[in-house]
PDB file of C-alpha atoms in Angstrom:
ATOM      1  CA  MET A   1     -90.761-242.982-132.062  1.00 49.00           C
ATOM      2  CA  ALA A   2     -89.195-240.594-129.647  1.00 48.00           C
ATOM      3  CA  PHE A   3     -92.116-241.124-127.202  1.00 45.00           C
ATOM      4  CA  LYS A   4     -91.664-244.808-127.327  1.00 47.00           C
ATOM      5  CA  ARG A   5     -87.789-244.350-126.558  1.00 46.00           C
ATOM      6  CA  LEU A   6     -88.913-242.250-123.606  1.00 41.00           C
ATOM      7  CA  ILE A   7     -91.488-244.799-122.466  1.00 44.00           C
ATOM      8  CA  LEU A   8     -88.809-247.668-122.751  1.00 42.00           C
ATOM      9  CA  ALA A   9     -86.134-245.607-120.763  1.00 44.00           C
ATOM     10  CA  LEU A  10     -88.497-244.716-117.969  1.00 39.00           C
ATOM     11  CA  THR A  11     -89.536-248.492-117.664  1.00 44.00           C
ATOM     12  CA  ALA A  12     -85.930-249.538-117.439  1.00 41.00           C
ATOM     13  CA  ALA A  13     -85.125-246.786-114.829  1.00 39.00           C
ATOM     14  CA  LEU A  14     -87.995-248.089-112.822  1.00 39.00           C
ATOM     15  CA  SER A  15     -86.752-251.852-113.023  1.00 39.00           C
ATOM     16  CA  MET A  16     -83.414-250.825-111.938  1.00 36.00           C
ATOM     17  CA  ALA A  17     -84.690-248.951-108.987  1.00 37.00           C
ATOM     18  CA  THR A  18     -86.966-251.665-107.783  1.00 35.00           C
ATOM     19  CA  ALA A  19     -84.792-254.521-108.639  1.00 37.00           C
ATOM     20  CA  PRO A  20     -83.752-256.484-105.543  1.00 38.00           C
ATOM     21  CA  LEU A  21     -80.273-255.774-103.837  1.00 37.00           C
ATOM     22  CA  PRO A  22     -77.500-258.486-103.771  1.00 39.00           C
ATOM     23  CA  ALA A  23     -78.414-261.424-101.427  1.00 36.00           C
ATOM     24  CA  ARG A  24     -75.425-260.385 -99.012  1.00 38.00           C
ATOM     25  CA  ALA A  25     -76.881-256.953 -98.737  1.00 38.00           C
ATOM     26  CA  GLN A  26     -80.585-258.390 -98.324  1.00 37.00           C
ATOM     27  CA  SER A  27     -79.498-260.702 -95.634  1.00 42.00           C
ATOM     28  CA  GLY A  28     -78.728-257.863 -92.998  1.00 46.00           C
ATOM     29  CA  ALA A  29     -75.514-257.499 -91.151  1.00 55.00           C
ATOM     30  CA  PRO A  30     -74.180-259.757 -88.357  1.00 75.00           C
ATOM     31  CA  ASP A  31     -75.721-257.973 -85.392  1.00 79.00           C
ATOM     32  CA  ARG A  32     -72.363-258.696 -83.408  1.00 83.00           C
ATOM     33  CA  LEU A  33     -70.276-256.468 -85.603  1.00 89.00           C
ATOM     34  CA  VAL A  34     -72.712-253.611 -86.192  1.00 91.00           C
ATOM     35  CA  GLY A  35     -71.516-250.412 -84.379  1.00 91.00           C
ATOM     36  CA  MET A  36     -68.681-248.167 -83.789  1.00 92.00           C
ATOM     37  CA  TRP A  37     -65.012-249.179 -84.054  1.00 91.00           C
ATOM     38  CA  ASN A  38     -62.102-247.162 -82.777  1.00 90.00           C
ATOM     39  CA  VAL A  39     -59.084-247.422 -85.261  1.00 87.00           C
ATOM     40  CA  GLU A  40     -55.609-247.682 -84.103  1.00 77.00           C
ATOM     41  CA  ALA A  41     -52.688-247.871 -86.412  1.00 62.00           C
ATOM     42  CA  GLY A  42     -48.965-247.312 -86.517  1.00 48.00           C
ATOM     43  CA  GLY A  43     -48.798-245.013 -89.549  1.00 48.00           C
ATOM     44  CA  PRO A  44     -50.539-242.316 -91.355  1.00 50.00           C
ATOM     45  CA  VAL A  45     -54.117-243.492 -90.954  1.00 54.00           C
ATOM     46  CA  GLY A  46     -54.176-242.107 -87.518  1.00 57.00           C
ATOM     47  CA  GLN A  47     -56.756-242.573 -84.802  1.00 71.00           C
ATOM     48  CA  CYS A  48     -60.140-242.354 -85.907  1.00 87.00           C
ATOM     49  CA  GLN A  49     -63.555-244.266 -86.180  1.00 92.00           C
ATOM     50  CA  ILE A  50     -65.267-246.687 -88.507  1.00 93.00           C
ATOM     51  CA  GLU A  51     -69.243-247.242 -88.095  1.00 94.00           C
ATOM     52  CA  LEU A  52     -70.436-250.468 -89.470  1.00 94.00           C
ATOM     53  CA  GLN A  53     -74.287-249.933 -90.276  1.00 92.00           C
ATOM     54  CA  ASN A  54     -76.903-252.484 -90.792  1.00 90.00           C
ATOM     55  CA  HIS A  55     -78.868-251.212 -93.776  1.00 89.00           C
ATOM     56  CA  ALA A  56     -77.701-251.531 -97.404  1.00 86.00           C
ATOM     57  CA  PHE A  57     -76.426-248.596 -99.531  1.00 79.00           C
ATOM     58  CA  ALA A  58     -75.573-249.111-103.369  1.00 76.00           C
ATOM     59  CA  GLY A  59     -76.128-252.707-103.040  1.00 81.00           C
ATOM     60  CA  ARG A  60     -73.689-253.206-100.007  1.00 86.00           C
ATOM     61  CA  LEU A  61     -73.795-252.805 -96.265  1.00 93.00           C
ATOM     62  CA  ALA A  62     -73.119-249.217 -95.477  1.00 94.00           C
ATOM     63  CA  ALA A  63     -70.232-247.995 -93.446  1.00 95.00           C
ATOM     64  CA  ARG A  64     -68.632-244.602 -92.954  1.00 94.00           C
ATOM     65  CA  SER A  65     -65.265-243.212 -91.473  1.00 92.00           C
ATOM     66  CA  ILE A  66     -65.177-240.488 -88.936  1.00 92.00           C
ATOM     67  CA  LEU A  67     -61.833-238.292 -88.927  1.00 90.00           C
ATOM     68  CA  CYS A  68     -59.999-241.004 -90.868  1.00 88.00           C
ATOM     69  CA  ILE A  69     -56.965-240.209 -93.215  1.00 84.00           C
ATOM     70  CA  GLY A  70     -55.379-242.315 -95.797  1.00 82.00           C
ATOM     71  CA  PRO A  71     -57.362-245.208 -97.332  1.00 86.00           C
ATOM     72  CA  LEU A  72     -59.715-245.482 -94.585  1.00 89.00           C
ATOM     73  CA  ALA A  73     -61.059-241.939 -95.236  1.00 90.00           C
ATOM     74  CA  PHE A  74     -62.927-243.518 -98.334  1.00 92.00           C
ATOM     75  CA  VAL A  75     -64.682-246.276 -96.505  1.00 93.00           C
ATOM     76  CA  ASN A  76     -68.455-246.448 -97.598  1.00 92.00           C
ATOM     77  CA  GLY A  77     -69.143-250.145 -97.351  1.00 94.00           C
ATOM     78  CA  TRP A  78     -68.584-253.375 -95.794  1.00 94.00           C
ATOM     79  CA  ALA A  79     -69.249-257.106 -96.075  1.00 92.00           C
ATOM     80  CA  PRO A  80     -69.003-260.023 -93.398  1.00 90.00           C
ATOM     81  CA  GLU A  81     -66.152-262.651 -94.174  1.00 84.00           C
ATOM     82  CA  ARG A  82     -65.594-265.593 -92.101  1.00 74.00           C
ATOM     83  CA  ASN A  83     -65.450-264.275 -88.550  1.00 75.00           C
ATOM     84  CA  GLY A  84     -64.481-260.815 -89.566  1.00 86.00           C
ATOM     85  CA  PHE A  85     -65.309-258.396 -92.446  1.00 91.00           C
ATOM     86  CA  ILE A  86     -64.036-256.568 -95.370  1.00 92.00           C
ATOM     87  CA  LEU A  87     -64.071-252.669 -95.826  1.00 93.00           C
ATOM     88  CA  PHE A  88     -64.756-251.200 -99.381  1.00 93.00           C
ATOM     89  CA  GLY A  89     -63.955-247.730-100.581  1.00 92.00           C
ATOM     90  CA  ILE A  90     -66.179-245.394-102.751  1.00 91.00           C
ATOM     91  CA  ASP A  91     -64.864-247.110-105.799  1.00 90.00           C
ATOM     92  CA  GLY A  92     -66.203-250.608-104.798  1.00 90.00           C
ATOM     93  CA  ARG A  93     -62.711-251.835-104.139  1.00 90.00           C
ATOM     94  CA  PRO A  94     -61.606-253.642-100.828  1.00 91.00           C
ATOM     95  CA  ILE A  95     -59.605-251.337 -98.524  1.00 89.00           C
ATOM     96  CA  ALA A  96     -58.809-253.687 -95.806  1.00 88.00           C
ATOM     97  CA  SER A  97     -59.728-257.176 -94.543  1.00 87.00           C
ATOM     98  CA  PHE A  98     -60.305-257.820 -90.658  1.00 87.00           C
ATOM     99  CA  ALA A  99     -60.111-260.758 -88.644  1.00 82.00           C
ATOM    100  CA  PRO A 100     -60.698-261.108 -84.885  1.00 81.00           C
ATOM    101  CA  ALA A 101     -57.916-261.887 -82.385  1.00 68.00           C
ATOM    102  CA  ARG A 102     -58.078-261.671 -78.520  1.00 62.00           C
ATOM    103  CA  GLY A 103     -60.777-258.913 -78.299  1.00 70.00           C
ATOM    104  CA  ILE A 104     -59.556-256.614 -81.370  1.00 78.00           C
ATOM    105  CA  MET A 105     -59.870-256.782 -85.086  1.00 83.00           C
ATOM    106  CA  ASN A 106     -56.553-257.224 -86.916  1.00 79.00           C
ATOM    107  CA  GLY A 107     -56.471-255.934 -90.484  1.00 81.00           C
ATOM    108  CA  ARG A 108     -54.046-255.062 -93.379  1.00 76.00           C
ATOM    109  CA  LEU A 109     -54.308-252.155 -95.904  1.00 76.00           C
ATOM    110  CA  ALA A 110     -53.319-252.871 -99.302  1.00 68.00           C
ATOM    111  CA  ASP A 111     -49.757-251.799 -98.760  1.00 61.00           C
ATOM    112  CA  GLY A 112     -49.496-254.576 -96.080  1.00 60.00           C
ATOM    113  CA  SER A 113     -49.584-252.326 -93.003  1.00 65.00           C
ATOM    114  CA  LEU A 114     -51.331-253.309 -90.006  1.00 70.00           C
ATOM    115  CA  VAL A 115     -54.434-251.744 -88.726  1.00 80.00           C
ATOM    116  CA  VAL A 116     -56.096-252.571 -85.350  1.00 81.00           C
ATOM    117  CA  MET A 117     -59.698-251.875 -84.613  1.00 84.00           C
ATOM    118  CA  ARG A 118     -61.411-252.054 -81.143  1.00 85.00           C
ATOM    119  CA  PRO A 119     -65.248-252.219 -80.420  1.00 86.00           C
ATOM    120  CA  ALA A 120     -66.450-248.643 -79.414  1.00 85.00           C
ATOM    121  CA  GLY A 121     -70.102-249.124 -78.791  1.00 76.00           C
ATOM    122  CA  GLY A 122     -73.136-251.136 -80.207  1.00 69.00           C
ATOM    123  CA  GLN A 123     -71.579-254.485 -80.864  1.00 69.00           C
ATOM    124  CA  ARG A 124     -72.054-257.610 -78.920  1.00 67.00           C
ATOM    125  CA  LYS A 125     -69.329-258.605 -76.518  1.00 61.00           C
ATOM    126  CA  ASP A 126     -68.104-261.416 -78.632  1.00 62.00           C
ATOM    127  CA  ALA A 127     -67.614-259.170 -81.758  1.00 64.00           C
ATOM    128  CA  ALA A 128     -63.834-259.421 -81.900  1.00 63.00           C
ATOM    129  CA  GLN A 129     -63.570-262.990 -80.723  1.00 61.00           C
ATOM    130  CA  PRO A 130     -62.496-265.662 -82.942  1.00 57.00           C
ATOM    131  CA  GLN A 131     -65.239-268.383 -83.288  1.00 51.00           C
ATOM    132  CA  THR A 132     -64.500-271.979 -83.503  1.00 45.00           C
ATOM    133  CA  GLY A 133     -63.788-273.387 -86.847  1.00 41.00           C
ATOM    134  CA  GLY A 134     -63.525-270.051 -88.485  1.00 40.00           C
ATOM    135  CA  GLY A 135     -59.947-270.558 -89.752  1.00 40.00           C
ATOM    136  CA  ALA A 136     -58.908-266.936 -88.732  1.00 42.00           C
ATOM    137  CA  ASN A 137     -55.228-266.321 -87.626  1.00 47.00           C
ATOM    138  CA  PRO A 138     -55.769-266.210 -83.725  1.00 54.00           C
ATOM    139  CA  CYS A 139     -53.014-263.714 -83.096  1.00 74.00           C
ATOM    140  CA  TYR A 140     -49.720-262.049 -83.511  1.00 82.00           C
ATOM    141  CA  ILE A 141     -46.769-264.080 -82.296  1.00 90.00           C
ATOM    142  CA  ARG A 142     -43.593-263.292 -80.611  1.00 93.00           C
ATOM    143  CA  GLU A 143     -40.918-265.798 -81.989  1.00 94.00           C
ATOM    144  CA  ASP A 144     -38.884-266.111 -78.858  1.00 95.00           C
ATOM    145  CA  THR A 145     -41.894-267.583 -76.733  1.00 95.00           C
ATOM    146  CA  GLY A 146     -44.258-268.851 -79.427  1.00 93.00           C
ATOM    147  CA  LYS A 147     -47.142-267.015 -77.485  1.00 91.00           C
ATOM    148  CA  CYS A 148     -49.518-264.296 -78.573  1.00 87.00           C
ATOM    149  CA  VAL A 149     -48.708-260.702 -77.788  1.00 87.00           C
ATOM    150  CA  SER A 150     -50.917-258.542 -75.836  1.00 82.00           C
ATOM    151  CA  PRO A 151     -53.193-256.156 -77.867  1.00 74.00           C
ATOM    152  CA  GLU A 152     -50.950-253.157 -77.222  1.00 79.00           C
ATOM    153  CA  ASP A 153     -48.022-254.828 -78.902  1.00 85.00           C
ATOM    154  CA  THR A 154     -49.991-255.543 -82.069  1.00 80.00           C
ATOM    155  CA  VAL A 155     -49.570-251.874 -83.175  1.00 79.00           C
ATOM    156  CA  ALA A 156     -46.275-249.888 -83.741  1.00 82.00           C
ATOM    157  CA  PRO A 157     -44.983-247.704 -80.731  1.00 83.00           C
ATOM    158  CA  ARG A 158     -46.769-244.179 -80.989  1.00 73.00           C
ATOM    159  CA  GLY A 159     -44.245-242.542 -78.724  1.00 72.00           C
ATOM    160  CA  PRO A 160     -43.221-240.118 -77.735  1.00 82.00           C
ATOM    161  CA  HIS A 161     -40.104-241.135 -79.764  1.00 85.00           C
ATOM    162  CA  PRO A 162     -37.689-242.429 -79.410  1.00 92.00           C
ATOM    163  CA  VAL A 163     -38.963-245.673 -77.699  1.00 93.00           C
ATOM    164  CA  ARG A 164     -37.083-248.483 -76.286  1.00 95.00           C
ATOM    165  CA  VAL A 165     -38.357-252.012 -77.469  1.00 96.00           C
ATOM    166  CA  LEU A 166     -37.598-255.615 -76.943  1.00 97.00           C
ATOM    167  CA  ILE A 167     -36.620-257.612 -80.158  1.00 97.00           C
ATOM    168  CA  THR A 168     -38.478-260.979 -80.179  1.00 96.00           C
ATOM    169  CA  GLY A 169     -36.826-262.658 -83.152  1.00 94.00           C
ATOM    170  CA  LEU A 170     -33.864-262.603 -85.441  1.00 94.00           C
ATOM    171  CA  MET A 171     -34.283-259.845 -88.040  1.00 94.00           C
ATOM    172  CA  ASN A 172     -32.109-257.980 -90.659  1.00 95.00           C
ATOM    173  CA  ILE A 173     -31.381-254.249 -90.479  1.00 96.00           C
ATOM    174  CA  ARG A 174     -31.579-252.585 -93.779  1.00 95.00           C
ATOM    175  CA  ARG A 175     -30.065-249.345 -94.857  1.00 95.00           C
ATOM    176  CA  GLU A 176     -33.449-247.888 -96.210  1.00 95.00           C
ATOM    177  CA  ARG A 177     -37.069-248.713 -95.701  1.00 91.00           C
ATOM    178  CA  SER A 178     -37.251-250.979 -98.937  1.00 89.00           C
ATOM    179  CA  LEU A 179     -36.920-254.629 -98.279  1.00 84.00           C
ATOM    180  CA  GLU A 180     -34.767-254.603-101.379  1.00 87.00           C
ATOM    181  CA  SER A 181     -32.093-252.169 -99.853  1.00 93.00           C
ATOM    182  CA  GLN A 182     -28.752-253.360 -98.424  1.00 94.00           C
ATOM    183  CA  VAL A 183     -28.669-255.515 -95.211  1.00 95.00           C
ATOM    184  CA  VAL A 184     -26.335-253.649 -92.748  1.00 95.00           C
ATOM    185  CA  GLY A 185     -26.747-255.654 -89.639  1.00 95.00           C
ATOM    186  CA  GLN A 186     -29.041-257.913 -87.528  1.00 95.00           C
ATOM    187  CA  VAL A 187     -30.777-257.545 -84.329  1.00 96.00           C
ATOM    188  CA  LYS A 188     -31.414-260.645 -82.034  1.00 95.00           C
ATOM    189  CA  ALA A 189     -34.142-261.872 -79.617  1.00 96.00           C
ATOM    190  CA  GLY A 190     -33.545-260.456 -76.103  1.00 96.00           C
ATOM    191  CA  GLN A 191     -31.950-257.123 -77.418  1.00 96.00           C
ATOM    192  CA  CYS A 192     -33.279-253.799 -76.277  1.00 97.00           C
ATOM    193  CA  ILE A 193     -32.925-251.065 -78.958  1.00 96.00           C
ATOM    194  CA  ILE A 194     -34.132-247.740 -79.741  1.00 96.00           C
ATOM    195  CA  VAL A 195     -37.029-246.946 -82.323  1.00 95.00           C
ATOM    196  CA  ASN A 196     -36.897-243.395 -83.643  1.00 94.00           C
ATOM    197  CA  ALA A 197     -40.195-243.850 -85.737  1.00 91.00           C
ATOM    198  CA  CYS A 198     -42.242-246.265 -87.632  1.00 88.00           C
ATOM    199  CA  PHE A 199     -43.630-245.837 -91.132  1.00 84.00           C
ATOM    200  CA  ASP A 200     -46.339-247.661 -93.194  1.00 74.00           C
ATOM    201  CA  THR A 201     -44.764-248.449 -96.491  1.00 78.00           C
ATOM    202  CA  LYS A 202     -45.478-250.835 -99.266  1.00 75.00           C
ATOM    203  CA  TRP A 203     -43.284-253.306 -97.951  1.00 78.00           C
ATOM    204  CA  GLY A 204     -45.097-253.170 -94.423  1.00 76.00           C
ATOM    205  CA  VAL A 205     -44.521-251.126 -91.087  1.00 83.00           C
ATOM    206  CA  ARG A 206     -40.831-250.144 -91.282  1.00 89.00           C
ATOM    207  CA  CYS A 207     -39.201-248.783 -87.985  1.00 93.00           C
ATOM    208  CA  GLU A 208     -36.007-246.587 -88.101  1.00 95.00           C
ATOM    209  CA  ILE A 209     -33.618-247.447 -85.420  1.00 96.00           C
ATOM    210  CA  PRO A 210     -30.138-245.481 -84.748  1.00 96.00           C
ATOM    211  CA  MET A 211     -26.814-247.154 -85.612  1.00 94.00           C
ATOM    212  CA  ASP A 212     -23.201-246.413 -85.037  1.00 90.00           C
ATOM    213  CA  GLY A 213     -24.056-244.262 -81.897  1.00 87.00           C
ATOM    214  CA  GLY A 214     -26.767-242.386 -83.776  1.00 86.00           C
ATOM    215  CA  ALA A 215     -24.338-241.296 -86.716  1.00 91.00           C
ATOM    216  CA  THR A 216     -26.422-243.663 -89.075  1.00 93.00           C
ATOM    217  CA  ARG A 217     -29.748-245.173 -89.269  1.00 95.00           C
ATOM    218  CA  GLY A 218     -31.162-248.588 -90.300  1.00 96.00           C
ATOM    219  CA  PHE A 219     -34.832-250.036 -90.494  1.00 96.00           C
ATOM    220  CA  ILE A 220     -36.306-253.222 -89.129  1.00 96.00           C
ATOM    221  CA  LEU A 221     -39.786-254.714 -89.487  1.00 92.00           C
ATOM    222  CA  LYS A 222     -42.534-254.433 -86.909  1.00 91.00           C
ATOM    223  CA  TYR A 223     -44.409-257.454 -88.447  1.00 86.00           C
ATOM    224  CA  TYR A 224     -43.428-260.497 -90.592  1.00 85.00           C
ATOM    225  CA  GLU A 225     -45.023-263.747 -91.663  1.00 82.00           C
ATOM    226  CA  LYS A 226     -43.298-267.114 -91.403  1.00 83.00           C
ATOM    227  CA  LYS A 227     -45.055-270.367 -92.629  1.00 80.00           C
ATOM    228  CA  GLY A 228     -48.259-268.599 -92.655  1.00 76.00           C
ATOM    229  CA  ARG A 229     -48.237-267.309 -89.378  1.00 82.00           C
ATOM    230  CA  ASP A 230     -48.031-263.554 -88.327  1.00 83.00           C
ATOM    231  CA  TYR A 231     -45.115-262.475 -85.823  1.00 89.00           C
ATOM    232  CA  VAL A 232     -44.149-259.163 -84.234  1.00 91.00           C
ATOM    233  CA  GLY A 233     -40.304-258.350 -84.461  1.00 94.00           C
ATOM    234  CA  PHE A 234     -40.630-256.584 -81.049  1.00 96.00           C
ATOM    235  CA  VAL A 235     -42.750-255.719 -78.280  1.00 94.00           C
ATOM    236  CA  ASN A 236     -43.245-252.032 -77.459  1.00 91.00           C
ATOM    237  CA  ARG A 237     -41.298-252.011 -74.105  1.00 90.00           C
ATOM    238  CA  CYS A 238     -38.048-253.138 -72.802  1.00 90.00           C
TER     239      CYS A 238
END
């Protein structure tokens, strides 16, 4: 009886080892996306690299992170989605979803903070270009002009801080990083203000600004959504 159980166990193991991979992994990776990507972010993710690979691992297309910290340090798989792709962690859960916009890939982490990736080698030239009919949001918009911002303004200012920025839409100033904290003022389109630092939070990227001549501080949004479209609250220069 024990021998029969051993034979059955070995047979099951061999069946699992030879079972076909899921269709998504079998089909191979979109060639235009495979390669190295430089990660740029306004918060603790830091500057690092993600490599999208064209072979399957554990039933999913393989990926690896290089020198990343935070959630992206745990990347080990990816899958194409519309014009972009999804990154998965070692637990199989999605970490971020990316869509192309003007030569970059825009993505958001689980806390809502923005991550930008640029092709670094191996991809086709159109890797980060929206394709007709894909339905991807084409860009991040400045509300005062209704136009897409340039790629350097899709990330929070890196410094050295403090940095002077130009406000592009009416926004509340809150006392703390939380969107539930007290509103203590507003900034308007056309204002030049100082940004001391920006932070990735569960409420998105929140940027600290001095108030009352530097005696107090407040927080504004770098990104916000309105009617299904993504906006930047300011551009990184004045």
